[in-house]
Amino acid sequence: MTTTTPDTELWLRRYAPAPEAESVLVCFPHAGGSATFYLPVARALAPDIDVLAVQYPGRQDRRADPCIGDLGELADAIVPWLRSWFGRPVTLFGHSMGATVAFEVARRLEAAGTPPAGLVVSARRAPSRHRDESVHLRDDDGLIEELKKLAGTDAALFGDEELLRMVLPAIRSDYRAAETYRYAPGPDLSCPVTALTGDADPKATLEEVADWEKHTTGRFRMRHWAGGHFYLTHYQAEVLELLRAETGHDQH
């Protein structure tokens, strides 16, 4: 059961509340993803880490809310909901599109004088590494083909035509936001950045991921595993262990 407080109920989901935890981990979903992707993370890391999962508009319980097709605007909308959580160290974690959203949120937090304790990015090229991509311009069948190729969507969804058509607008909006994103030069982050990826990810080469180092004056680390865009579902235990370490909770 989801437990919420007044300052979390719209944008943030807190599946395993850990009010006594010393640190907070905020998780940002991939394109087409939702907060529930991080339900296993919240349950696994509680009670040591208080995990918040961002719920973008246009999906699940926010299906009636208009999607935001610009990552900068999305970051602007999220930041105010995080401010009340900075009584404890806050680490940001984003997968794929969520990594770029987390980066833009981190930039805004640092500019406001409330820097995150760290940023962990997964399966996403560095913000300054641009690709010309146009998946969002494909027809529905083309979009579905892309989802199947990345193997991150529940296979049952593809067998439910009605549900699939219902969620495609949010997926298309997310792809538009991710593919039209352009890095605006500005101050580097000062917080540590850790980049994670699969070595066969068609959306991000190891070289593109390594360039995250150029976006922080703090410590940079990179780890990769064998696998594609959703490598982390196959290495869940290792990724969880890394997230524990990044939030100051090495498991003994």
Short mmCIF file of C-alpha atoms in Angstrom, two decimals:
data_model
loop_
_atom_site.label_atom_id
_atom_site.label_comp_id
_atom_site.label_asym_id
_atom_site.label_seq_id
_atom_site.Cartn_x
_atom_site.Cartn_y
_atom_site.Cartn_z
CA MET A 1 0.00 0.00 0.00
CA THR A 2 1.25 3.46 -0.87
CA THR A 3 1.78 5.79 2.03
CA THR A 4 1.76 9.48 1.22
CA THR A 5 1.99 12.75 3.07
CA PRO A 6 0.50 16.02 1.82
CA ASP A 7 3.80 17.04 0.25
CA THR A 8 4.27 13.80 -1.68
CA GLU A 9 0.88 12.79 -2.97
CA LEU A 10 0.94 14.44 -6.40
CA TRP A 11 4.48 13.91 -7.75
CA LEU A 12 6.13 11.48 -5.35
CA ARG A 13 5.28 7.92 -4.31
CA ARG A 14 6.61 6.55 -1.04
CA TYR A 15 5.98 2.80 -1.19
CA ALA A 16 7.99 1.81 1.89
CA PRO A 17 8.17 4.82 4.22
CA ALA A 18 11.36 4.96 6.26
CA PRO A 19 11.09 8.13 8.35
CA GLU A 20 13.97 7.07 10.60
CA ALA A 21 16.35 6.54 7.68
CA GLU A 22 19.34 8.85 7.58
CA SER A 23 19.13 9.44 3.83
CA VAL A 24 16.64 9.80 0.98
CA LEU A 25 16.82 8.33 -2.54
CA VAL A 26 14.65 9.94 -5.23
CA CYS A 27 14.08 7.73 -8.30
CA PHE A 28 13.16 8.99 -11.79
CA PRO A 29 11.53 6.58 -14.29
CA HIS A 30 12.42 5.96 -17.93
CA ALA A 31 10.35 7.10 -20.93
CA GLY A 32 6.93 5.51 -20.64
CA GLY A 33 7.76 4.34 -17.14
CA SER A 34 5.96 5.04 -13.88
CA ALA A 35 6.75 5.24 -10.19
CA THR A 36 5.86 1.56 -9.69
CA PHE A 37 9.02 0.58 -11.57
CA TYR A 38 10.82 1.46 -8.34
CA LEU A 39 8.51 -0.39 -5.96
CA PRO A 40 11.04 -3.27 -5.57
CA VAL A 41 13.79 -0.70 -4.89
CA ALA A 42 11.78 0.97 -2.15
CA ARG A 43 10.99 -2.33 -0.46
CA ALA A 44 14.55 -3.61 -0.73
CA LEU A 45 16.22 -0.49 0.68
CA ALA A 46 13.80 0.21 3.54
CA PRO A 47 14.20 0.89 6.40
CA ASP A 48 17.80 2.06 5.82
CA ILE A 49 16.92 4.46 2.98
CA ASP A 50 13.71 6.44 2.46
CA VAL A 51 12.90 5.90 -1.22
CA LEU A 52 10.72 8.31 -3.20
CA ALA A 53 9.63 7.49 -6.76
CA VAL A 54 8.62 10.31 -9.08
CA GLN A 55 5.26 9.92 -10.80
CA TYR A 56 5.21 11.85 -14.07
CA PRO A 57 1.80 13.14 -15.24
CA GLY A 58 -0.17 11.24 -17.88
CA ARG A 59 0.08 7.70 -16.47
CA GLN A 60 -1.48 5.40 -13.89
CA ASP A 61 -3.21 7.44 -11.18
CA ARG A 62 -2.16 10.64 -13.01
CA ARG A 63 -3.52 9.57 -16.40
CA ALA A 64 -5.86 12.56 -16.54
CA ASP A 65 -3.02 15.04 -15.99
CA PRO A 66 -1.51 16.51 -19.18
CA CYS A 67 1.86 15.06 -20.14
CA ILE A 68 4.88 17.38 -20.11
CA GLY A 69 6.81 17.04 -23.34
CA ASP A 70 9.88 19.06 -22.32
CA LEU A 71 12.47 17.77 -19.85
CA GLY A 72 13.32 21.24 -18.56
CA GLU A 73 9.68 21.96 -17.79
CA LEU A 74 9.38 18.55 -16.17
CA ALA A 75 12.36 19.30 -13.92
CA ASP A 76 10.89 22.71 -13.04
CA ALA A 77 7.66 21.02 -11.96
CA ILE A 78 9.39 18.38 -9.82
CA VAL A 79 11.85 20.55 -7.87
CA PRO A 80 9.30 22.25 -5.54
CA TRP A 81 8.07 18.84 -4.37
CA LEU A 82 11.57 17.85 -3.25
CA ARG A 83 12.45 20.87 -1.13
CA SER A 84 10.85 19.63 2.08
CA TRP A 85 12.95 16.44 1.97
CA PHE A 86 16.31 18.17 2.34
CA GLY A 87 16.47 17.78 6.10
CA ARG A 88 18.41 14.62 5.24
CA PRO A 89 20.96 13.92 2.48
CA VAL A 90 19.11 13.40 -0.81
CA THR A 91 20.57 11.29 -3.64
CA LEU A 92 18.98 11.29 -7.11
CA PHE A 93 18.76 8.18 -9.30
CA GLY A 94 17.42 8.13 -12.85
CA HIS A 95 17.19 5.45 -15.52
CA SER A 96 17.28 6.34 -19.22
CA MET A 97 15.21 9.51 -19.76
CA GLY A 98 14.94 9.67 -15.97
CA ALA A 99 18.71 10.19 -15.79
CA THR A 100 18.45 13.40 -17.80
CA VAL A 101 15.47 14.57 -15.74
CA ALA A 102 17.44 13.85 -12.54
CA PHE A 103 20.40 15.82 -13.94
CA GLU A 104 18.22 18.83 -14.72
CA VAL A 105 16.64 18.60 -11.26
CA ALA A 106 20.13 18.46 -9.72
CA ARG A 107 21.16 21.60 -11.64
CA ARG A 108 18.14 23.47 -10.30
CA LEU A 109 18.69 22.25 -6.75
CA GLU A 110 22.33 23.33 -6.81
CA ALA A 111 21.40 26.74 -8.23
CA ALA A 112 18.94 27.14 -5.35
CA GLY A 113 21.62 26.32 -2.77
CA THR A 114 20.28 22.86 -1.89
CA PRO A 115 22.64 20.51 -3.75
CA PRO A 116 21.88 16.78 -3.75
CA ALA A 117 24.29 14.46 -1.99
CA GLY A 118 24.87 12.66 -5.27
CA LEU A 119 23.52 11.79 -8.71
CA VAL A 120 23.36 8.23 -10.06
CA VAL A 121 22.52 7.95 -13.76
CA SER A 122 21.66 4.76 -15.62
CA ALA A 123 21.49 3.79 -19.30
CA ARG A 124 21.72 7.34 -20.60
CA ARG A 125 24.35 9.19 -22.57
CA ALA A 126 25.81 12.38 -21.08
CA PRO A 127 23.61 15.48 -21.51
CA SER A 128 26.10 17.06 -23.91
CA ARG A 129 26.12 13.99 -26.18
CA HIS A 130 23.36 14.49 -28.75
CA ARG A 131 21.82 11.97 -31.13
CA ASP A 132 19.30 12.70 -33.87
CA GLU A 133 16.42 10.44 -32.89
CA SER A 134 12.80 10.51 -34.04
CA VAL A 135 11.02 7.55 -32.49
CA HIS A 136 8.33 9.93 -31.23
CA LEU A 137 7.41 10.73 -34.86
CA ARG A 138 6.69 7.09 -35.77
CA ASP A 139 3.19 5.70 -35.98
CA ASP A 140 1.85 3.57 -33.11
CA ASP A 141 3.21 0.34 -34.57
CA GLY A 142 6.66 1.89 -34.93
CA LEU A 143 6.59 3.06 -31.33
CA ILE A 144 5.53 -0.40 -30.13
CA GLU A 145 8.35 -1.95 -32.16
CA GLU A 146 10.86 0.27 -30.34
CA LEU A 147 9.45 -0.72 -26.94
CA LYS A 148 9.76 -4.41 -27.77
CA LYS A 149 13.34 -3.92 -28.96
CA LEU A 150 14.41 -2.35 -25.66
CA ALA A 151 12.75 -5.18 -23.69
CA GLY A 152 11.83 -3.02 -20.72
CA THR A 153 8.05 -3.16 -21.03
CA ASP A 154 5.95 -5.87 -19.41
CA ALA A 155 5.25 -8.39 -22.19
CA ALA A 156 1.64 -8.70 -21.01
CA LEU A 157 1.03 -5.12 -22.11
CA PHE A 158 1.59 -6.02 -25.76
CA GLY A 159 -1.19 -8.59 -25.54
CA ASP A 160 -3.71 -6.06 -24.23
CA GLU A 161 -4.56 -3.87 -27.21
CA GLU A 162 -6.89 -1.56 -25.29
CA LEU A 163 -4.44 -0.92 -22.47
CA LEU A 164 -1.58 -0.46 -24.92
CA ARG A 165 -3.43 2.20 -26.89
CA MET A 166 -4.28 3.91 -23.60
CA VAL A 167 -0.66 4.30 -22.51
CA LEU A 168 0.88 5.13 -25.90
CA PRO A 169 0.21 8.89 -25.67
CA ALA A 170 2.30 9.15 -22.48
CA ILE A 171 5.05 7.01 -24.00
CA ARG A 172 5.11 9.16 -27.14
CA SER A 173 5.23 12.35 -25.07
CA ASP A 174 8.16 11.00 -23.05
CA TYR A 175 10.04 10.03 -26.20
CA ARG A 176 9.40 13.49 -27.62
CA ALA A 177 10.78 15.08 -24.44
CA ALA A 178 13.86 12.86 -24.40
CA GLU A 179 14.60 13.16 -28.13
CA THR A 180 14.12 16.93 -28.38
CA TYR A 181 16.18 17.64 -25.24
CA ARG A 182 19.15 19.90 -25.84
CA TYR A 183 21.77 20.50 -23.18
CA ALA A 184 22.04 24.16 -22.26
CA PRO A 185 25.62 24.94 -21.16
CA GLY A 186 25.89 26.14 -17.61
CA PRO A 187 27.70 25.53 -14.33
CA ASP A 188 28.83 21.96 -13.75
CA LEU A 189 27.39 20.03 -10.85
CA SER A 190 29.49 19.90 -7.69
CA CYS A 191 27.97 16.66 -6.36
CA PRO A 192 29.44 13.21 -7.07
CA VAL A 193 28.11 11.52 -10.20
CA THR A 194 28.01 7.76 -10.79
CA ALA A 195 27.10 6.43 -14.23
CA LEU A 196 25.79 2.89 -14.77
CA THR A 197 25.10 1.17 -18.06
CA GLY A 198 24.89 -2.03 -20.06
CA ASP A 199 27.76 -2.65 -22.46
CA ALA A 200 25.37 -3.46 -25.34
CA ASP A 201 22.86 -0.66 -24.83
CA PRO A 202 21.68 0.56 -28.26
CA LYS A 203 20.67 3.91 -26.72
CA ALA A 204 24.03 4.77 -25.12
CA THR A 205 27.58 3.66 -25.90
CA LEU A 206 30.19 3.33 -23.16
CA GLU A 207 31.93 6.43 -24.57
CA GLU A 208 28.71 8.46 -24.47
CA VAL A 209 28.08 7.40 -20.87
CA ALA A 210 31.68 8.13 -19.82
CA ASP A 211 31.17 11.77 -20.80
CA TRP A 212 29.00 12.30 -17.70
CA GLU A 213 32.37 12.99 -16.06
CA LYS A 214 32.42 16.34 -17.89
CA HIS A 215 29.31 17.51 -16.04
CA THR A 216 30.59 17.53 -12.47
CA THR A 217 33.50 18.98 -10.57
CA GLY A 218 32.92 16.27 -7.97
CA ARG A 219 33.94 12.64 -7.90
CA PHE A 220 32.95 10.55 -10.95
CA ARG A 221 32.61 6.79 -11.18
CA MET A 222 31.34 4.51 -13.91
CA ARG A 223 30.26 0.89 -13.85
CA HIS A 224 28.95 -1.30 -16.63
CA TRP A 225 27.46 -4.74 -16.87
CA ALA A 226 26.85 -7.16 -19.74
CA GLY A 227 23.47 -6.32 -21.20
CA GLY A 228 21.24 -3.85 -22.96
CA HIS A 229 19.10 -0.89 -22.04
CA PHE A 230 17.41 -2.62 -19.11
CA TYR A 231 20.52 -4.40 -17.82
CA LEU A 232 19.53 -3.41 -14.26
CA THR A 233 16.62 -5.86 -14.16
CA HIS A 234 19.15 -8.69 -14.54
CA TYR A 235 21.63 -7.25 -12.03
CA GLN A 236 19.13 -5.97 -9.49
CA ALA A 237 21.06 -7.16 -6.42
CA GLU A 238 24.27 -5.49 -7.58
CA VAL A 239 22.54 -2.24 -8.49
CA LEU A 240 20.77 -2.16 -5.12
CA GLU A 241 24.09 -2.73 -3.36
CA LEU A 242 25.59 0.16 -5.31
CA LEU A 243 22.67 2.43 -4.42
CA ARG A 244 23.17 1.56 -0.76
CA ALA A 245 26.82 2.54 -1.04
CA GLU A 246 26.01 5.77 -2.90
CA THR A 247 23.64 6.82 -0.12
CA GLY A 248 26.14 5.96 2.62
CA HIS A 249 24.76 2.56 3.53
CA ASP A 250 27.29 -0.05 2.54
CA GLN A 251 25.90 -3.48 3.28
CA HIS A 252 28.12 -5.63 5.43
#
